[in-house]
Coordinates of C-alpha atoms in Angstrom, one line a residue:
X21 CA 8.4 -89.0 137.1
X22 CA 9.3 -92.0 134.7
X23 CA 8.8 -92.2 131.4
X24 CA 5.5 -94.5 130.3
X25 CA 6.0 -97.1 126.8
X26 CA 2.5 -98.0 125.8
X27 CA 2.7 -101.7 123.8
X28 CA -0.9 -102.3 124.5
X29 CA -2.9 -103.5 121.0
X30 CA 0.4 -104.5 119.6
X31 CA 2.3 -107.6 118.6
X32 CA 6.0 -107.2 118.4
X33 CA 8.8 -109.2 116.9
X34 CA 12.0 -110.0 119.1
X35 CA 13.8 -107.5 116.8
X36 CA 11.1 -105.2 117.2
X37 CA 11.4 -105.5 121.0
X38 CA 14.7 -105.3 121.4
X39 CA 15.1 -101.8 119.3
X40 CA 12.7 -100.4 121.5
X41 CA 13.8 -101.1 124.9
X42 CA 15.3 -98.3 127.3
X43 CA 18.8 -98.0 127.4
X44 CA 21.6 -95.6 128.7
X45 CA 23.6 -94.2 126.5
X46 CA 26.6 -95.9 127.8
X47 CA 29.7 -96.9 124.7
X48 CA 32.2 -98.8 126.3
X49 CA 34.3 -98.1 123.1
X50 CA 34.4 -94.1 124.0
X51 CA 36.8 -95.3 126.3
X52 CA 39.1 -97.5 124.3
X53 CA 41.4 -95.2 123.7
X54 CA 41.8 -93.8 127.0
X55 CA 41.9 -97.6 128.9
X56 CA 44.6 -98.5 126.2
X57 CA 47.1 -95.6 126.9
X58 CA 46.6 -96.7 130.9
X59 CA 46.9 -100.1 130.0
X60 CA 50.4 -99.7 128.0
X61 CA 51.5 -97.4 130.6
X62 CA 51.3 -99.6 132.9
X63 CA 53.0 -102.2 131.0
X64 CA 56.4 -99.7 129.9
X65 CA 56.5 -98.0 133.2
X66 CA 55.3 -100.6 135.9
X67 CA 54.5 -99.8 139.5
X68 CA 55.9 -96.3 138.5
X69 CA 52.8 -96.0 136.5
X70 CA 49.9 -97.5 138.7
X71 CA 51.2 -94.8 141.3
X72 CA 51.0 -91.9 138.8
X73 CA 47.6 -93.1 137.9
X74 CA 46.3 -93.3 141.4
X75 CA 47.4 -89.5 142.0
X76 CA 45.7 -88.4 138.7
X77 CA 42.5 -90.3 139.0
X78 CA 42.1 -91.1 142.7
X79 CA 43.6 -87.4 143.7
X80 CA 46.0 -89.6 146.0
X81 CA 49.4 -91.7 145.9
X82 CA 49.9 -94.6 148.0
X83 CA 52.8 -95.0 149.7
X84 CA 52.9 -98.5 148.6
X85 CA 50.6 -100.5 146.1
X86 CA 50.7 -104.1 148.1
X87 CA 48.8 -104.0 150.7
X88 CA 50.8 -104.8 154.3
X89 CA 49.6 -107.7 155.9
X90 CA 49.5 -105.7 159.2
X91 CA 47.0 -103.5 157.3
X92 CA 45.0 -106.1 156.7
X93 CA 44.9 -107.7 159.9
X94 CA 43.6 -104.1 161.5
X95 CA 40.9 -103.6 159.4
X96 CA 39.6 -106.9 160.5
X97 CA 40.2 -106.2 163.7
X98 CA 38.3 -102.8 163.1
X99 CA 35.4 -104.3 161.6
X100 CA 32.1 -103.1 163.1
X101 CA 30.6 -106.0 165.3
X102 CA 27.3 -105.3 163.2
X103 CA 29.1 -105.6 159.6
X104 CA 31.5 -108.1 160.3
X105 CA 28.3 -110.7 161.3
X106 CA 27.0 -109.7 158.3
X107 CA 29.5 -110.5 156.0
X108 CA 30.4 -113.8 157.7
X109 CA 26.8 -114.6 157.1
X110 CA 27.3 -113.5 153.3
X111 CA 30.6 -115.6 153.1
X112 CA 28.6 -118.2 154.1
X113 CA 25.9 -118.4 152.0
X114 CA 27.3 -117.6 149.0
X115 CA 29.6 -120.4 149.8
X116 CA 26.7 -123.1 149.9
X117 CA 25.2 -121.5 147.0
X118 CA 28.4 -121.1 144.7
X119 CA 29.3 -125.1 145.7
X120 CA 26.4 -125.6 143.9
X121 CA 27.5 -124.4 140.7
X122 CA 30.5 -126.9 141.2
X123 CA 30.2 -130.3 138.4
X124 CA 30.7 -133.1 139.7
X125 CA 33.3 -135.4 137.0
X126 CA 32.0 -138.2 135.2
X127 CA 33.4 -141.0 133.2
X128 CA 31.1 -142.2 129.8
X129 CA 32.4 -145.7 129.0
X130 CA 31.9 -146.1 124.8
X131 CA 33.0 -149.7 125.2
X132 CA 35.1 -151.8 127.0
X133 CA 38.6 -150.3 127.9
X134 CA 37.3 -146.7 125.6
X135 CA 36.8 -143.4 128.2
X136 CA 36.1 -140.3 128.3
X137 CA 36.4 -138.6 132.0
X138 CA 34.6 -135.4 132.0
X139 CA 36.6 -133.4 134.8
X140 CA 36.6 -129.2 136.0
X141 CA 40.0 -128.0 136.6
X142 CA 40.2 -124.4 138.0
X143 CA 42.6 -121.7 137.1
X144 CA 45.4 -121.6 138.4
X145 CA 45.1 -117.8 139.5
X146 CA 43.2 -114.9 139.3
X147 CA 42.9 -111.2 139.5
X148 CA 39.5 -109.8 141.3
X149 CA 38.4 -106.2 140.8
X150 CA 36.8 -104.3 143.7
X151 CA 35.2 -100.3 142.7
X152 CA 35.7 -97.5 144.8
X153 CA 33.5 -95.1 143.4
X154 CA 29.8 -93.6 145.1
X155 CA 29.8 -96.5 147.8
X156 CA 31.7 -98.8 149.0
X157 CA 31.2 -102.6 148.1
X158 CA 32.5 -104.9 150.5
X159 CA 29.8 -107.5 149.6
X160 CA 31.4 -107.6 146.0
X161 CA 34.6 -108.8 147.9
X162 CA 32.9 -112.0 148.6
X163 CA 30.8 -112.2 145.4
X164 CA 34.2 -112.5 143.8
X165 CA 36.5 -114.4 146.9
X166 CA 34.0 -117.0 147.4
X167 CA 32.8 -118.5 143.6
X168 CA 37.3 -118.2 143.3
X169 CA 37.9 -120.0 146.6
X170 CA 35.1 -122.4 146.3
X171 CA 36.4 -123.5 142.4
X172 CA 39.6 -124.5 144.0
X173 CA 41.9 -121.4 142.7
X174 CA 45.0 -121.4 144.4
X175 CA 45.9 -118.3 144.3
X176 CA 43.9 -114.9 144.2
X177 CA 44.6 -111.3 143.8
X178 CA 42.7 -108.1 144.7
X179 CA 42.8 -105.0 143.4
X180 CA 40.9 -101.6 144.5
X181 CA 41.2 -97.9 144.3
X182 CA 43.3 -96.1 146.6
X183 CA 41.0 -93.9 148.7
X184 CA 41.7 -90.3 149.5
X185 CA 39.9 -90.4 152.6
X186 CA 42.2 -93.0 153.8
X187 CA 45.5 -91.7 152.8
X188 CA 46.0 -93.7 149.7
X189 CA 45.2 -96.8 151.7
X190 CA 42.0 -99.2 150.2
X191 CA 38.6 -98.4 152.0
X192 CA 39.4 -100.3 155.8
X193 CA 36.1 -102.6 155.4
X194 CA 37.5 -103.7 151.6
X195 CA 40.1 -104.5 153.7
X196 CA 38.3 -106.1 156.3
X197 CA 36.4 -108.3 154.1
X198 CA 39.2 -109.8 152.2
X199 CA 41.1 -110.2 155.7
X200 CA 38.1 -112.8 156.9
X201 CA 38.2 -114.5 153.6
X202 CA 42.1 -115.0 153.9
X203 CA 43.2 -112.8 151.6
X204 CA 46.8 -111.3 151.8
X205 CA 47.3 -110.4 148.0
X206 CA 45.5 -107.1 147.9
X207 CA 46.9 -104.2 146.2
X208 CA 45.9 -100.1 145.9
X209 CA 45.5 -99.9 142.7
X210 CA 42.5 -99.0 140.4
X211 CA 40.8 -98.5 137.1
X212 CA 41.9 -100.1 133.4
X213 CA 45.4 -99.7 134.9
X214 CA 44.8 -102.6 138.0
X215 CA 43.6 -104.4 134.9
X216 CA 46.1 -104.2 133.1
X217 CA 48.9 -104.9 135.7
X218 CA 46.2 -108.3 136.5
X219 CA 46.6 -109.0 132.9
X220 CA 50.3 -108.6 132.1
X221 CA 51.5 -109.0 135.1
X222 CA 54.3 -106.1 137.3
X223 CA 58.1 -107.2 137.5
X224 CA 58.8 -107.0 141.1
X225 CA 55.0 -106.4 142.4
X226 CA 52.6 -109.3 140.8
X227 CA 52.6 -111.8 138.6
X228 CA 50.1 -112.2 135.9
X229 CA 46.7 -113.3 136.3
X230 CA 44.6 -116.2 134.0
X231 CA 40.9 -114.7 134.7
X232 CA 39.8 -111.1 135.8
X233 CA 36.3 -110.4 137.5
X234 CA 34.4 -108.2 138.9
X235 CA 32.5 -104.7 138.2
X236 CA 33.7 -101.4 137.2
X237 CA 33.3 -98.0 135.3
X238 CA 33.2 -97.3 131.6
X239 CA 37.3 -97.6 131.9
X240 CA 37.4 -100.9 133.6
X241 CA 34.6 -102.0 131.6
X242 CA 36.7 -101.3 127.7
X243 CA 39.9 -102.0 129.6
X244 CA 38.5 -105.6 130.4
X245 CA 37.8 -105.8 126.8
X246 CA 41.3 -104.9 125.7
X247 CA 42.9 -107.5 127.7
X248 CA 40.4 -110.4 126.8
X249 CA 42.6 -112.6 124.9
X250 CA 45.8 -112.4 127.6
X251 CA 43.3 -113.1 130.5
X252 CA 40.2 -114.4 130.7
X253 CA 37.0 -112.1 132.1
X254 CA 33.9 -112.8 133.1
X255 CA 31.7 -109.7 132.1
X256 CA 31.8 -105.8 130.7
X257 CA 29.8 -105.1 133.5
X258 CA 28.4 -101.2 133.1
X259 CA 25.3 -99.1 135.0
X260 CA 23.0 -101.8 137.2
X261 CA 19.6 -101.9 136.2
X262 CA 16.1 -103.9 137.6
X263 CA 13.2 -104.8 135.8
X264 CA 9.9 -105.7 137.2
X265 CA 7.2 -107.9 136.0
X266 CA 4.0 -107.0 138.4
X267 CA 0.7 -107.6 137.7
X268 CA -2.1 -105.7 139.6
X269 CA -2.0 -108.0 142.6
X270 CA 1.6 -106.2 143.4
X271 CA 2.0 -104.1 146.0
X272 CA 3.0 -100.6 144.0
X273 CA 4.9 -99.4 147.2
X274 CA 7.2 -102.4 147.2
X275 CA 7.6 -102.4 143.3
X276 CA 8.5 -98.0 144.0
X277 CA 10.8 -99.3 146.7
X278 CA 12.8 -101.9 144.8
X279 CA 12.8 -99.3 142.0
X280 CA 14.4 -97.1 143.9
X281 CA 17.2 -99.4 145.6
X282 CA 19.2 -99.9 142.0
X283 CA 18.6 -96.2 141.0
X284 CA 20.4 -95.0 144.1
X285 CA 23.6 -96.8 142.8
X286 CA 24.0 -94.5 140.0
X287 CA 22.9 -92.0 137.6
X288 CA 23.1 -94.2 134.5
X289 CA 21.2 -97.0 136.8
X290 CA 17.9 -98.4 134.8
X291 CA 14.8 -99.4 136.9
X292 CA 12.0 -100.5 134.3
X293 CA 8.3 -101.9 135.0
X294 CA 6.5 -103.8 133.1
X295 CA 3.0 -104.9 133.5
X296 CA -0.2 -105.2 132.1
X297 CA -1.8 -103.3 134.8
X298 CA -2.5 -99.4 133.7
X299 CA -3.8 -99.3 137.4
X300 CA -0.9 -100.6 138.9
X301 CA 1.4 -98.3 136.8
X302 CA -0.2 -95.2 137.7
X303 CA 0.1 -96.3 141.8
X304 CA 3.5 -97.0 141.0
X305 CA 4.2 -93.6 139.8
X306 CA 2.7 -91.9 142.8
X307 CA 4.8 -94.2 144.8
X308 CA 7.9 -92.7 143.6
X309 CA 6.5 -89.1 143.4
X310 CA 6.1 -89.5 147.4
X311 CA 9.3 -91.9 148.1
X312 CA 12.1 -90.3 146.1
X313 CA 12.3 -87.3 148.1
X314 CA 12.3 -89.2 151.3
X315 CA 15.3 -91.2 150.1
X316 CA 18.9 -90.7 151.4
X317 CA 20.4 -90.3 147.6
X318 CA 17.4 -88.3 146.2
X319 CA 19.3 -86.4 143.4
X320 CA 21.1 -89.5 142.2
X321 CA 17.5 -91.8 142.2
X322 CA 16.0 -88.6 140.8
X323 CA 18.4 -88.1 137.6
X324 CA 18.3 -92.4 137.1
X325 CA 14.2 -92.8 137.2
X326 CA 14.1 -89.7 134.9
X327 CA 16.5 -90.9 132.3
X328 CA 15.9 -92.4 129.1
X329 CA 17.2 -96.0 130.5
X330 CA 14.2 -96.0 132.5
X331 CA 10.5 -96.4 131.9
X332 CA 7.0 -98.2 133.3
X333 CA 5.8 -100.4 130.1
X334 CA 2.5 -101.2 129.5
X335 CA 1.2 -104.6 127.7
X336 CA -1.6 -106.3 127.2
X337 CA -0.9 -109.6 129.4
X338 CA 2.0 -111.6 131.5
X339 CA 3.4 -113.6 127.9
X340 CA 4.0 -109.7 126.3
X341 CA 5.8 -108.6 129.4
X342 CA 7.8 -111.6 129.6
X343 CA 8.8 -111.5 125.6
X344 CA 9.7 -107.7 126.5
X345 CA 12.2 -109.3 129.4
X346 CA 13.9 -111.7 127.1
X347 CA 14.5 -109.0 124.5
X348 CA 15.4 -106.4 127.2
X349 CA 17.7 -109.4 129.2
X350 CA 17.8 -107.8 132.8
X351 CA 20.8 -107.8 134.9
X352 CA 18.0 -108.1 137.9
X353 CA 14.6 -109.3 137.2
X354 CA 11.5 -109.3 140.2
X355 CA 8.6 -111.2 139.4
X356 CA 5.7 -109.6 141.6
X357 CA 2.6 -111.5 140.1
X358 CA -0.1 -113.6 141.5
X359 CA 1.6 -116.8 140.7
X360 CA 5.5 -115.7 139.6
X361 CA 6.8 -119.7 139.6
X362 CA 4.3 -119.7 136.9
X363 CA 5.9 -117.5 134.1
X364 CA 9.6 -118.6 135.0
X365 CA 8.8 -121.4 132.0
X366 CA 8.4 -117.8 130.2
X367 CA 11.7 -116.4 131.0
X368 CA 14.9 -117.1 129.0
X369 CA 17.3 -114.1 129.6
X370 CA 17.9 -112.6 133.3
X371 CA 21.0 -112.2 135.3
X372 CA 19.1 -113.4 138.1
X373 CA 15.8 -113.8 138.8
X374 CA 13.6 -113.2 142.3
X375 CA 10.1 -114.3 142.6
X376 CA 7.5 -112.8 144.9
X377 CA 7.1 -110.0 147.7
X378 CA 9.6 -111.1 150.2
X379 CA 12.9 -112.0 147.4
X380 CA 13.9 -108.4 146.4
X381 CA 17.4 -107.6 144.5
X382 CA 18.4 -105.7 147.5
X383 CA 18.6 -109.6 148.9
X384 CA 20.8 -110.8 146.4
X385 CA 22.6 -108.0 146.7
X386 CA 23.7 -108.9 150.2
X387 CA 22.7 -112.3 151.9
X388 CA 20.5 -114.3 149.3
X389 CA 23.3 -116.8 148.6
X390 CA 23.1 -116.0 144.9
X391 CA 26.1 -113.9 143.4
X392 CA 24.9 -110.5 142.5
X393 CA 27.8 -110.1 139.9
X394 CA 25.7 -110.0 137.0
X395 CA 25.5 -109.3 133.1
X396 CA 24.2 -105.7 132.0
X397 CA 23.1 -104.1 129.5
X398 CA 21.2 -107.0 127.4
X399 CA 24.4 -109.1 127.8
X400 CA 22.1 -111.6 130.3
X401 CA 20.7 -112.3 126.9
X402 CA 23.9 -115.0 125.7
X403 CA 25.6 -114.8 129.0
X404 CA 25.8 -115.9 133.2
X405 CA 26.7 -114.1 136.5
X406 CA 29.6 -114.9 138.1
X407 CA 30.1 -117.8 140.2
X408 CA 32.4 -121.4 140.7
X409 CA 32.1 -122.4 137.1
X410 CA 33.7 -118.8 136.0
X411 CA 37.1 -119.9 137.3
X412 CA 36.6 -123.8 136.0
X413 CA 37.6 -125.0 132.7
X414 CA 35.6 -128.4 131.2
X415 CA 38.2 -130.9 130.1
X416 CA 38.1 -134.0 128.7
X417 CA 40.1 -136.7 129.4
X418 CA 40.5 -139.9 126.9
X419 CA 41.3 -143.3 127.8
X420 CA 41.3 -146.0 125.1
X421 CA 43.3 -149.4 125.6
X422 CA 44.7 -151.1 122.5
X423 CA 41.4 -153.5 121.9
X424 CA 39.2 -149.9 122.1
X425 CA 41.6 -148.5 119.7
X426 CA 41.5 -151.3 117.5
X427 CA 37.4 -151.0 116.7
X428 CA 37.6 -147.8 115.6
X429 CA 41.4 -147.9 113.8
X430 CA 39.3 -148.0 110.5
X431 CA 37.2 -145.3 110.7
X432 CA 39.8 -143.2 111.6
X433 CA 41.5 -144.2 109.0
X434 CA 38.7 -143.7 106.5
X435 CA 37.8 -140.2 108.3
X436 CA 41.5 -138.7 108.0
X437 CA 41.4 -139.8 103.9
X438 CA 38.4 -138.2 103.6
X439 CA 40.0 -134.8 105.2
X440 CA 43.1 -135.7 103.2
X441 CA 45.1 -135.8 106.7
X442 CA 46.6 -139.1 106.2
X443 CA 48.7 -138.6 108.9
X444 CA 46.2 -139.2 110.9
X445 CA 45.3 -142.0 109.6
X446 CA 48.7 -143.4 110.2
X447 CA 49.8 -142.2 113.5
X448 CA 46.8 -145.1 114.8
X449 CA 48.0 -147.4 112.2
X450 CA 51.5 -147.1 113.5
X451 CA 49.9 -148.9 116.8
X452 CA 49.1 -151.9 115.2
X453 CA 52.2 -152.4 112.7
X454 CA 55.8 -153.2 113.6
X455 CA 58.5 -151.8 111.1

């Protein structure tokens, strides 16, 4: 079913690795084009626009883009007994886990009456994207709420398609997730048009936003691009994708199953193995030969584990399948070996990372406490998931009294000549001399 990569007998460099790793065929610049008509469209034409977008993409037109508030309070009410507990849980967990992610400010004294306070300020608002898409993701509405809410952001925006099903109106469990977390800036609006109204703001409907997140297509993926410069983002997020390191103490049905979980997300959706294990591989891929079928999204899983993004890799030991991670830098990685704690000294690039039989990604998808916004497609390799410190900014604050000033008024002085900035020289000389 999946393609095999045999790297058994040989040594590769990081470079060699990383040209040879499975990947969609996914260009985030094919859509440039497109996202930057939507984007200016939005910015000439205004609410006008976001309608006319909705009816041509989402095959629907809202009556209105902002959400009512009476909306909002039904589809809370509406909530299924069984979800709603399960996303209070999830609003709770990720809570404690996103305080974590929260500095704490510190003051480094460099002599008496010389500071510098170390301190996190949040933004002052943001604008958090929601996909409507093959499935609904009310568990990204408090992946992006909570990190926001927890950072001390004041105020926060939320955007998501308008659904067909529903009359134009946003998906009623969207709703109802935002309503528990408080939210009552929502608006029906999707695509690289919601992110450019976040970015640029809507006279009449929404002011402009100072940080966009969450996932999208290939449209709000190159339209998050565009605007990154106006707003701050925290990702291009494209096609999900899970990669397991298993050794032959892994249970091949589990590995098949967690496999199968991110495929069914998507077409483009990468599921790779990696093991040193030819035994285990071949398990593996009678695993999915009997599981696929059984699945509820069969055709989808089908076309993802068939693709050229996906592949069981074969290496001679645990060190080659963790320098095959680092080059490939998974959004998801599983660690299903004998001792997993053990080769997280090995791993450099993941999104996030579970260890052992009982932590799959479907977990962190939902109620592990970790975010499950995540970097794609190798971008894990020089960047973070989202979470508290997306919406903080480090700043330093500098105190210095006239005596600090005064031990270091030279070498400023001698620093600023050297840069031939006398200026600054003089505006600390000007401290200590009266004209």
């Amino acid at each position: 079913m999946i393609q095999t990569i045999d790297l058994r007998g040989r040594r590769l460099s990081p470079a060699e690795l990383l040209s040879i790793v499975p990947r969609s065929h996914t260009d985030i610049s094919v859509a440039t084009d497109a996202a930057t008509a939507l984007i200016d469209d939005v910015r000439a034409r205004g609410e006008q626009a976001i309608l006319d977008q909705a009816e041509r993409f989402d095959g629907v037109r809202p009556d209105h883009v902002r959400v009512r508030a009476s909306e909002i309070a039904d589809a809370v009410a509406q909530l299924e007994p069984a979800v709603r507990d399960a996303l209070e849980e999830a609003i709770d967990r990720v809570r404690a886990g996103s305080a974590a992610q929260v500095p704490a400010p510190s003051v480094t004294m460099l002599g008496d009456g010389a500071e510098v306070v170390q301190r996190w300020s949040p933004v002052a608002r943001v604008g958090l994207y929601v996909p409507g898409g093959k499935a609904v993701y009310p568990s990204s509405v408090v992946m992006n709420v909570v990190p926001a809410q927890v950072a001390g952001v004041r105020s926060v925006a939320l955007a998501s398609p308008p659904q067909r099903a529903f009359g134009g109106a946003i998906h009623p469990t969207i709703l109802g997730a935002a309503g528990l977390l408080g939210i009552d800036e929502i608006y029906a609006m999707g695509g690289a048009g919601a992110i450019g109204a976040f970015a640029y703001g809507v006279p009449g409907l929404l002011d402009p936003v100072q940080v966009i997140t969450g996932p999208g297509n290939v449209y709000v993926a190159a339209a998050k691009r565009l605007v990154r410069g106006q707003a701050g983002i925290d990702s291009e997020a494209g096609p999900t994708e899970i990669l397991v390191i298993a050794d032959g103490t892994a249970d091949a049905r589990l590995v098949a199953s967690d496999l199968i979980s991110q495929a069914e997300h998507d077409e483009l959706a990468a599921g790779v193995l990696v093991t040193d294990s030819a035994d285990l591989a071949d398990r593996v891929q009678i695993e999915l030969g009997r599981l696929v079928p059984l699945t509820h999204h069969r055709e989808r899983v089908q076309i993802s584990l068939t693709g050229v993004q996906s592949a069981v890799v074969l290496v001679d030991d645990l060190a080659a399948a963790a320098d095959f991670s680092n080059a490939y830098g998974p959004e998801h990685l599983e660690i299903q070996t004998a001792d997993p704690k053990a080769m997280l000294s090995s791993i450099l690039n993941a999104g996030a990372i579970f260890l052992g039989d009982h932590s799959p990604v479907s977990l962190g998808d939902y109620l592990a406490g970790s975010n499950h916004v995540l970097p794609t497609g190798g971008q894990a390799r020089f960047s973070s998931g989202l979470g508290a410190y997306t919406f903080l900014r480090p700043q330093q604050v500098v105190s210095y009294d006239r005596a600090a000033l005064q031990r270091v008024r030279e070498q400023v002085v001698a620093l600023s000549g050297a840069e031939d900035l006398p200026a600054h020289g003089d505006a600390v000389t000007a401290r200590f001399t009266h004209n």
